[in-house]
mmCIF file of C-alpha atoms and ligand atoms in Angstrom:
data_model
loop_
_atom_site.group_PDB
_atom_site.id
_atom_site.type_symbol
_atom_site.label_atom_id
_atom_site.label_comp_id
_atom_site.label_asym_id
_atom_site.label_seq_id
_atom_site.Cartn_x
_atom_site.Cartn_y
_atom_site.Cartn_z
ATOM 1 C CA UNK A 1 0.000 0.000 0.000
ATOM 2 C CA UNK A 2 1.129 3.552 -0.660
ATOM 3 C CA UNK A 3 2.484 5.395 2.342
ATOM 4 C CA UNK A 4 2.484 9.119 3.050
ATOM 5 C CA UNK A 5 4.630 10.697 5.762
ATOM 6 C CA UNK A 6 3.860 14.094 7.233
ATOM 7 C CA UNK A 7 7.229 15.169 8.542
ATOM 8 C CA UNK A 8 7.759 18.102 10.913
ATOM 9 C CA UNK A 9 11.028 19.749 9.904
ATOM 10 C CA UNK A 10 11.350 22.321 12.685
ATOM 11 C CA UNK A 11 10.627 26.031 12.518
ATOM 12 C CA UNK A 12 13.668 27.581 10.910
ATOM 13 C CA UNK A 13 16.998 26.064 11.841
ATOM 14 C CA UNK A 14 18.032 22.981 9.817
ATOM 15 C CA UNK A 15 19.554 21.660 13.083
ATOM 16 C CA UNK A 16 16.042 21.449 14.590
ATOM 17 C CA UNK A 17 15.395 18.279 12.598
ATOM 18 C CA UNK A 18 15.050 15.126 14.707
ATOM 19 C CA UNK A 19 16.740 11.761 14.121
ATOM 20 C CA UNK A 20 13.287 10.270 13.524
ATOM 21 C CA UNK A 21 12.650 12.893 10.821
ATOM 22 C CA UNK A 22 16.028 12.180 9.173
ATOM 23 C CA UNK A 23 15.224 8.456 9.093
ATOM 24 C CA UNK A 24 11.796 9.232 7.638
ATOM 25 C CA UNK A 25 13.290 11.555 4.978
ATOM 26 C CA UNK A 26 15.474 8.669 3.856
ATOM 27 C CA UNK A 27 12.427 6.455 3.209
ATOM 28 C CA UNK A 28 10.839 8.919 0.803
ATOM 29 C CA UNK A 29 10.477 8.364 -2.954
ATOM 30 C CA UNK A 30 8.447 11.490 -3.707
ATOM 31 C CA UNK A 31 8.461 14.844 -1.910
ATOM 32 C CA UNK A 32 5.308 16.868 -2.468
ATOM 33 C CA UNK A 33 6.095 20.565 -2.256
ATOM 34 C CA UNK A 34 3.418 23.225 -2.267
ATOM 35 C CA UNK A 35 4.768 26.405 -3.814
ATOM 36 C CA UNK A 36 3.241 29.214 -1.769
ATOM 37 C CA UNK A 37 4.508 32.100 -3.888
ATOM 38 C CA UNK A 38 7.280 34.629 -3.709
ATOM 39 C CA UNK A 39 7.337 35.476 0.001
ATOM 40 C CA UNK A 40 7.817 31.820 0.822
ATOM 41 C CA UNK A 41 10.741 31.261 -1.555
ATOM 42 C CA UNK A 42 13.128 31.304 1.363
ATOM 43 C CA UNK A 43 11.125 28.698 3.260
ATOM 44 C CA UNK A 44 11.025 26.510 0.173
ATOM 45 C CA UNK A 45 14.799 26.851 -0.071
ATOM 46 C CA UNK A 46 15.179 25.632 3.520
ATOM 47 C CA UNK A 47 13.069 22.575 2.762
ATOM 48 C CA UNK A 48 15.333 21.814 -0.213
ATOM 49 C CA UNK A 49 18.460 22.377 1.894
ATOM 50 C CA UNK A 50 17.150 19.874 4.436
ATOM 51 C CA UNK A 51 16.675 17.209 1.739
ATOM 52 C CA UNK A 52 20.120 17.872 0.277
ATOM 53 C CA UNK A 53 21.789 17.766 3.672
ATOM 54 C CA UNK A 54 20.065 14.745 5.205
ATOM 55 C CA UNK A 55 18.927 12.446 2.415
ATOM 56 C CA UNK A 56 21.669 9.976 1.453
ATOM 57 C CA UNK A 57 20.163 8.436 -1.686
ATOM 58 C CA UNK A 58 19.299 11.355 -3.949
ATOM 59 C CA UNK A 59 17.103 9.345 -6.312
ATOM 60 C CA UNK A 60 13.885 10.822 -4.847
ATOM 61 C CA UNK A 61 11.510 12.858 -6.990
ATOM 62 C CA UNK A 62 10.153 16.285 -6.058
ATOM 63 C CA UNK A 63 6.742 17.389 -7.244
ATOM 64 C CA UNK A 64 6.114 21.129 -6.929
ATOM 65 C CA UNK A 65 2.549 22.348 -7.144
ATOM 66 C CA UNK A 66 1.231 25.902 -6.915
ATOM 67 C CA UNK A 67 -0.997 26.509 -3.892
ATOM 68 C CA UNK A 68 -4.661 27.254 -4.726
ATOM 69 C CA UNK A 69 -5.281 31.009 -4.319
ATOM 70 C CA UNK A 70 -6.920 31.952 -1.019
ATOM 71 C CA UNK A 71 -9.432 34.712 -0.376
ATOM 72 C CA UNK A 72 -7.704 36.878 2.266
ATOM 73 C CA UNK A 73 -10.704 39.090 3.072
ATOM 74 C CA UNK A 74 -13.712 36.789 2.816
ATOM 75 C CA UNK A 75 -17.222 37.519 4.116
ATOM 76 C CA UNK A 76 -16.903 34.387 6.295
ATOM 77 C CA UNK A 77 -13.414 33.357 7.412
ATOM 78 C CA UNK A 78 -14.568 29.854 8.378
ATOM 79 C CA UNK A 79 -16.301 29.148 5.044
ATOM 80 C CA UNK A 80 -13.340 30.483 3.061
ATOM 81 C CA UNK A 81 -10.896 28.248 4.963
ATOM 82 C CA UNK A 82 -13.108 25.184 4.482
ATOM 83 C CA UNK A 83 -13.392 25.753 0.738
ATOM 84 C CA UNK A 84 -9.635 26.359 0.481
ATOM 85 C CA UNK A 85 -9.031 23.060 2.346
ATOM 86 C CA UNK A 86 -11.365 21.337 -0.118
ATOM 87 C CA UNK A 87 -9.332 22.681 -3.069
ATOM 88 C CA UNK A 88 -6.092 21.616 -1.406
ATOM 89 C CA UNK A 89 -7.556 18.151 -0.769
ATOM 90 C CA UNK A 90 -8.387 17.841 -4.505
ATOM 91 C CA UNK A 91 -4.835 18.821 -5.332
ATOM 92 C CA UNK A 92 -3.136 16.506 -2.800
ATOM 93 C CA UNK A 93 -5.416 13.639 -3.778
ATOM 94 C CA UNK A 94 -4.513 14.056 -7.446
ATOM 95 C CA UNK A 95 -0.780 14.297 -6.661
ATOM 96 C CA UNK A 96 -0.790 11.197 -4.470
ATOM 97 C CA UNK A 97 -2.902 9.227 -6.956
ATOM 98 C CA UNK A 98 -0.910 10.211 -10.034
ATOM 99 C CA UNK A 99 2.643 10.475 -8.741
ATOM 100 C CA UNK A 100 2.949 7.738 -6.122
ATOM 101 C CA UNK A 101 3.125 4.088 -7.162
ATOM 102 C CA UNK A 102 1.472 1.457 -4.937
ATOM 103 C CA UNK A 103 4.736 0.441 -3.229
ATOM 104 C CA UNK A 104 6.115 3.968 -2.826
ATOM 105 C CA UNK A 105 6.438 6.427 0.034
ATOM 106 C CA UNK A 106 5.548 10.100 -0.371
ATOM 107 C CA UNK A 107 6.075 12.958 2.068
ATOM 108 C CA UNK A 108 4.869 16.421 2.919
ATOM 109 C CA UNK A 109 7.447 18.455 4.826
ATOM 110 C CA UNK A 110 5.653 20.584 7.371
ATOM 111 C CA UNK A 111 7.144 23.725 8.894
ATOM 112 C CA UNK A 112 7.662 23.341 12.664
ATOM 113 C CA UNK A 113 5.309 20.670 14.006
ATOM 114 C CA UNK A 114 2.320 19.308 12.045
ATOM 115 C CA UNK A 115 0.017 19.569 15.091
ATOM 116 C CA UNK A 116 0.119 23.359 15.313
ATOM 117 C CA UNK A 117 -1.706 25.723 12.973
ATOM 118 C CA UNK A 118 -1.039 23.610 9.921
ATOM 119 C CA UNK A 119 -3.738 22.189 7.677
ATOM 120 C CA UNK A 120 -1.823 19.242 6.170
ATOM 121 C CA UNK A 121 -3.290 16.619 8.537
ATOM 122 C CA UNK A 122 -6.809 17.984 8.168
ATOM 123 C CA UNK A 123 -6.471 17.684 4.398
ATOM 124 C CA UNK A 124 -4.998 14.175 4.545
ATOM 125 C CA UNK A 125 -7.930 13.065 6.782
ATOM 126 C CA UNK A 126 -10.336 14.538 4.237
ATOM 127 C CA UNK A 127 -8.740 12.529 1.401
ATOM 128 C CA UNK A 128 -8.832 9.325 3.464
ATOM 129 C CA UNK A 129 -12.535 9.938 4.214
ATOM 130 C CA UNK A 130 -13.311 10.303 0.494
ATOM 131 C CA UNK A 131 -11.804 6.839 -0.079
ATOM 132 C CA UNK A 132 -10.886 7.482 -3.733
ATOM 133 C CA UNK A 133 -7.099 7.306 -3.298
ATOM 134 C CA UNK A 134 -6.007 4.942 -0.533
ATOM 135 C CA UNK A 135 -2.800 5.069 1.491
ATOM 136 C CA UNK A 136 -1.556 4.727 5.037
ATOM 137 C CA UNK A 137 0.006 7.725 6.749
ATOM 138 C CA UNK A 138 2.234 8.602 9.665
ATOM 139 C CA UNK A 139 3.191 11.812 11.440
ATOM 140 C CA UNK A 140 6.719 12.698 12.544
ATOM 141 C CA UNK A 141 6.836 15.502 15.124
ATOM 142 C CA UNK A 142 9.026 18.587 14.706
ATOM 143 C CA UNK A 143 10.331 21.457 16.829
ATOM 144 C CA UNK A 144 7.614 24.114 16.671
ATOM 145 C CA UNK A 145 8.154 27.860 16.694
ATOM 146 C CA UNK A 146 6.771 27.858 20.251
ATOM 147 C CA UNK A 147 9.529 25.551 21.472
ATOM 148 C CA UNK A 148 12.087 27.621 19.564
ATOM 149 C CA UNK A 149 10.723 30.815 21.172
ATOM 150 C CA UNK A 150 10.945 29.358 24.684
ATOM 151 C CA UNK A 151 14.449 27.993 24.160
ATOM 152 C CA UNK A 152 15.826 31.193 22.639
ATOM 153 C CA UNK A 153 14.388 33.311 25.472
ATOM 154 C CA UNK A 154 15.468 30.622 27.957
ATOM 155 C CA UNK A 155 12.025 30.542 29.591
ATOM 156 C CA UNK A 156 9.491 28.017 30.807
ATOM 157 C CA UNK A 157 6.145 28.699 29.144
ATOM 158 C CA UNK A 158 3.931 27.826 32.110
ATOM 159 C CA UNK A 159 4.150 29.075 35.670
ATOM 160 C CA UNK A 160 4.112 26.368 38.365
ATOM 161 C CA UNK A 161 0.886 24.350 38.094
ATOM 162 C CA UNK A 162 -0.687 26.917 35.726
ATOM 163 C CA UNK A 163 -2.140 26.714 32.219
ATOM 164 C CA UNK A 164 -0.885 28.211 28.997
ATOM 165 C CA UNK A 165 -3.100 29.285 26.137
ATOM 166 C CA UNK A 166 -2.065 29.111 22.476
ATOM 167 C CA UNK A 167 -3.957 31.324 20.081
ATOM 168 C CA UNK A 168 -3.808 33.648 17.068
ATOM 169 C CA UNK A 169 -3.521 37.423 16.683
ATOM 170 C CA UNK A 170 -7.153 37.539 15.540
ATOM 171 C CA UNK A 171 -8.296 35.954 18.827
ATOM 172 C CA UNK A 172 -6.632 38.541 21.075
ATOM 173 C CA UNK A 173 -7.849 41.548 19.101
ATOM 174 C CA UNK A 174 -10.165 42.356 22.017
ATOM 175 C CA UNK A 175 -7.611 41.671 24.773
ATOM 176 C CA UNK A 176 -6.212 38.732 26.741
ATOM 177 C CA UNK A 177 -8.523 35.982 28.020
ATOM 178 C CA UNK A 178 -9.455 36.411 31.689
ATOM 179 C CA UNK A 179 -8.853 32.875 32.862
ATOM 180 C CA UNK A 180 -5.214 32.455 31.890
ATOM 181 C CA UNK A 181 -2.101 34.578 32.467
ATOM 182 C CA UNK A 182 0.284 33.097 29.875
ATOM 183 C CA UNK A 183 -0.800 33.420 26.251
ATOM 184 C CA UNK A 184 1.217 32.371 23.203
ATOM 185 C CA UNK A 185 0.286 34.154 20.006
ATOM 186 C CA UNK A 186 0.978 32.946 16.469
ATOM 187 C CA UNK A 187 -0.261 34.005 13.028
ATOM 188 C CA UNK A 188 -0.451 37.681 13.940
ATOM 189 C CA UNK A 189 -0.137 39.847 10.840
ATOM 190 C CA UNK A 190 -1.408 42.901 12.616
ATOM 191 C CA UNK A 191 0.568 43.447 15.860
ATOM 192 C CA UNK A 192 -2.472 42.445 17.952
ATOM 193 C CA UNK A 193 -0.362 42.930 21.101
ATOM 194 C CA UNK A 194 -0.961 46.684 20.793
ATOM 195 C CA UNK A 195 -4.619 46.041 21.732
ATOM 196 C CA UNK A 196 -3.674 44.771 25.183
ATOM 197 C CA UNK A 197 -4.612 47.513 27.542
ATOM 198 C CA UNK A 198 -2.983 46.186 30.703
ATOM 199 C CA UNK A 199 0.123 47.640 32.327
ATOM 200 C CA UNK A 200 1.413 44.480 34.035
ATOM 201 C CA UNK A 201 2.136 42.320 30.999
ATOM 202 C CA UNK A 202 5.517 41.171 29.695
ATOM 203 C CA UNK A 203 6.143 40.149 26.097
ATOM 204 C CA UNK A 204 8.685 37.596 24.854
ATOM 205 C CA UNK A 205 8.786 38.240 21.117
ATOM 206 C CA UNK A 206 10.712 36.266 18.493
ATOM 207 C CA UNK A 207 10.880 36.752 14.728
ATOM 208 C CA UNK A 208 12.558 34.420 12.193
ATOM 209 C CA UNK A 209 13.383 32.101 15.102
ATOM 210 C CA UNK A 210 16.213 29.683 14.460
ATOM 211 C CA UNK A 211 17.412 31.543 11.364
ATOM 212 C CA UNK A 212 20.300 33.964 10.880
ATOM 213 C CA UNK A 213 17.776 36.851 10.819
ATOM 214 C CA UNK A 214 16.367 35.955 14.245
ATOM 215 C CA UNK A 215 15.211 38.896 16.381
ATOM 216 C CA UNK A 216 14.452 38.502 20.105
ATOM 217 C CA UNK A 217 12.919 41.154 22.357
ATOM 218 C CA UNK A 218 11.561 40.795 25.878
ATOM 219 C CA UNK A 219 10.298 43.065 28.650
ATOM 220 C CA UNK A 220 7.273 45.099 29.649
ATOM 221 C CA UNK A 221 4.740 45.148 26.799
ATOM 222 C CA UNK A 222 3.647 48.744 27.251
ATOM 223 C CA UNK A 223 7.246 49.977 27.109
ATOM 224 C CA UNK A 224 8.114 47.818 24.085
ATOM 225 C CA UNK A 225 4.975 47.982 21.939
ATOM 226 C CA UNK A 226 6.191 50.762 19.645
ATOM 227 C CA UNK A 227 9.735 49.361 19.381
ATOM 228 C CA UNK A 228 8.443 45.942 18.344
ATOM 229 C CA UNK A 229 5.986 47.439 15.843
ATOM 230 C CA UNK A 230 8.837 49.437 14.288
ATOM 231 C CA UNK A 231 11.302 46.503 14.248
ATOM 232 C CA UNK A 232 8.648 44.246 12.765
ATOM 233 C CA UNK A 233 7.768 46.728 10.004
ATOM 234 C CA UNK A 234 11.456 47.312 9.167
ATOM 235 C CA UNK A 235 12.266 43.597 9.065
ATOM 236 C CA UNK A 236 9.231 42.859 6.919
ATOM 237 C CA UNK A 237 10.185 45.665 4.537
ATOM 238 C CA UNK A 238 13.777 44.396 4.325
ATOM 239 C CA UNK A 239 12.976 40.722 3.744
ATOM 240 C CA UNK A 240 9.547 40.940 2.126
ATOM 241 C CA UNK A 241 7.936 38.608 4.701
ATOM 242 C CA UNK A 242 7.968 37.965 8.428
ATOM 243 C CA UNK A 243 7.136 35.148 10.833
ATOM 244 C CA UNK A 244 6.848 36.046 14.485
ATOM 245 C CA UNK A 245 5.551 34.393 17.629
ATOM 246 C CA UNK A 246 5.296 35.731 21.144
ATOM 247 C CA UNK A 247 4.326 34.974 24.724
ATOM 248 C CA UNK A 248 2.267 37.525 26.671
ATOM 249 C CA UNK A 249 2.601 37.032 30.416
ATOM 250 C CA UNK A 250 0.625 38.835 33.106
ATOM 251 C CA UNK A 251 3.197 39.741 35.706
ATOM 252 C CA UNK A 252 0.793 40.341 38.593
ATOM 253 C CA UNK A 253 -0.879 36.926 38.080
HETATM 254 C C1 SAM B 1 1.017 28.409 9.688
HETATM 255 S S1 SAM B 1 1.710 28.589 11.283
HETATM 256 C C2 SAM B 1 2.747 27.208 11.334
HETATM 257 C C3 SAM B 1 3.237 26.854 12.712
HETATM 258 C C4 SAM B 1 4.181 25.670 12.709
HETATM 259 N N1 SAM B 1 3.482 24.435 12.391
HETATM 260 C C5 SAM B 1 4.929 25.508 14.025
HETATM 261 O O1 SAM B 1 4.951 24.384 14.566
HETATM 262 O O2 SAM B 1 5.542 26.469 14.468
HETATM 263 C C6 SAM B 1 2.791 29.933 10.976
HETATM 264 C C7 SAM B 1 3.049 30.740 12.235
HETATM 265 O O3 SAM B 1 3.993 30.068 13.031
HETATM 266 C C8 SAM B 1 4.861 30.989 13.648
HETATM 267 N N2 SAM B 1 6.238 30.703 13.187
HETATM 268 C C9 SAM B 1 6.626 29.675 12.416
HETATM 269 N N3 SAM B 1 7.949 29.666 12.243
HETATM 270 C C10 SAM B 1 8.434 30.724 12.928
HETATM 271 C C11 SAM B 1 9.735 31.248 13.160
HETATM 272 N N4 SAM B 1 10.820 30.665 12.635
HETATM 273 N N5 SAM B 1 9.868 32.340 13.939
HETATM 274 C C12 SAM B 1 8.787 32.929 14.495
HETATM 275 N N6 SAM B 1 7.535 32.490 14.318
HETATM 276 C C13 SAM B 1 7.350 31.393 13.547
HETATM 277 C C14 SAM B 1 4.379 32.384 13.250
HETATM 278 O O4 SAM B 1 3.499 32.839 14.249
HETATM 279 C C15 SAM B 1 3.659 32.102 11.965
HETATM 280 O O5 SAM B 1 2.670 33.086 11.724
#
């Protein structure tokens, strides 16, 4: 039976790859690569670097496919995401069916860890449910940007016996949740931290974590808000894209 591996490759540094991921990479006959356009060229290059560096037998094939366009300002965010997943499922299903022979192993290389804000597994489950193209699949974990953030700031994410909350910029647009004092924010294109109207909050911010462009800033949010906004805008202007993650921590909690 065909096999598909969803391999977490870590969130930026080629050294973040695990031994399990290296072993998995060496089983692969076909790498499926979704080309997400110009701003992701650098990320695509890192994926290629990883294959060149860790795969011993270079006889694998690479299939590059353009990502279906996505409506960035839809009337309903949820509906737009679901229909985009459906289009991606059509695409993945076709690629697996046409490019992978019955005895072969294919792989999707997922940035960071596949369990965090990544749709690959959701799409694979959708294809399996359709039952048109059949295959078995496995997931190999990777170092996520959250782990990279914590390690680079040398912090523990939770306080003793307390919860942490992982969310998106969109979800903190109205402020921090009341029931938790440590909030990790990803996918924030809009500096949502500037909406936090509390004085006793620290931020641990990291951009391009694990790469040579990495930027780390930490301290009181109110004092740093403008600096981070400026640094973020400058970095984005310079490189053409940015990836940042941060922890917001109530300090009087
Ligand atoms: C689509 S999600 C993918 C998350 C990924 N699966 C992970 O485990 O980190 C993309 C978001 O992850 C965060 N991210 C990923 N890589 C990053 C990096 N190297 N530095 C900072 N943030 C990163 C950013 O918040 C970005 O908006």
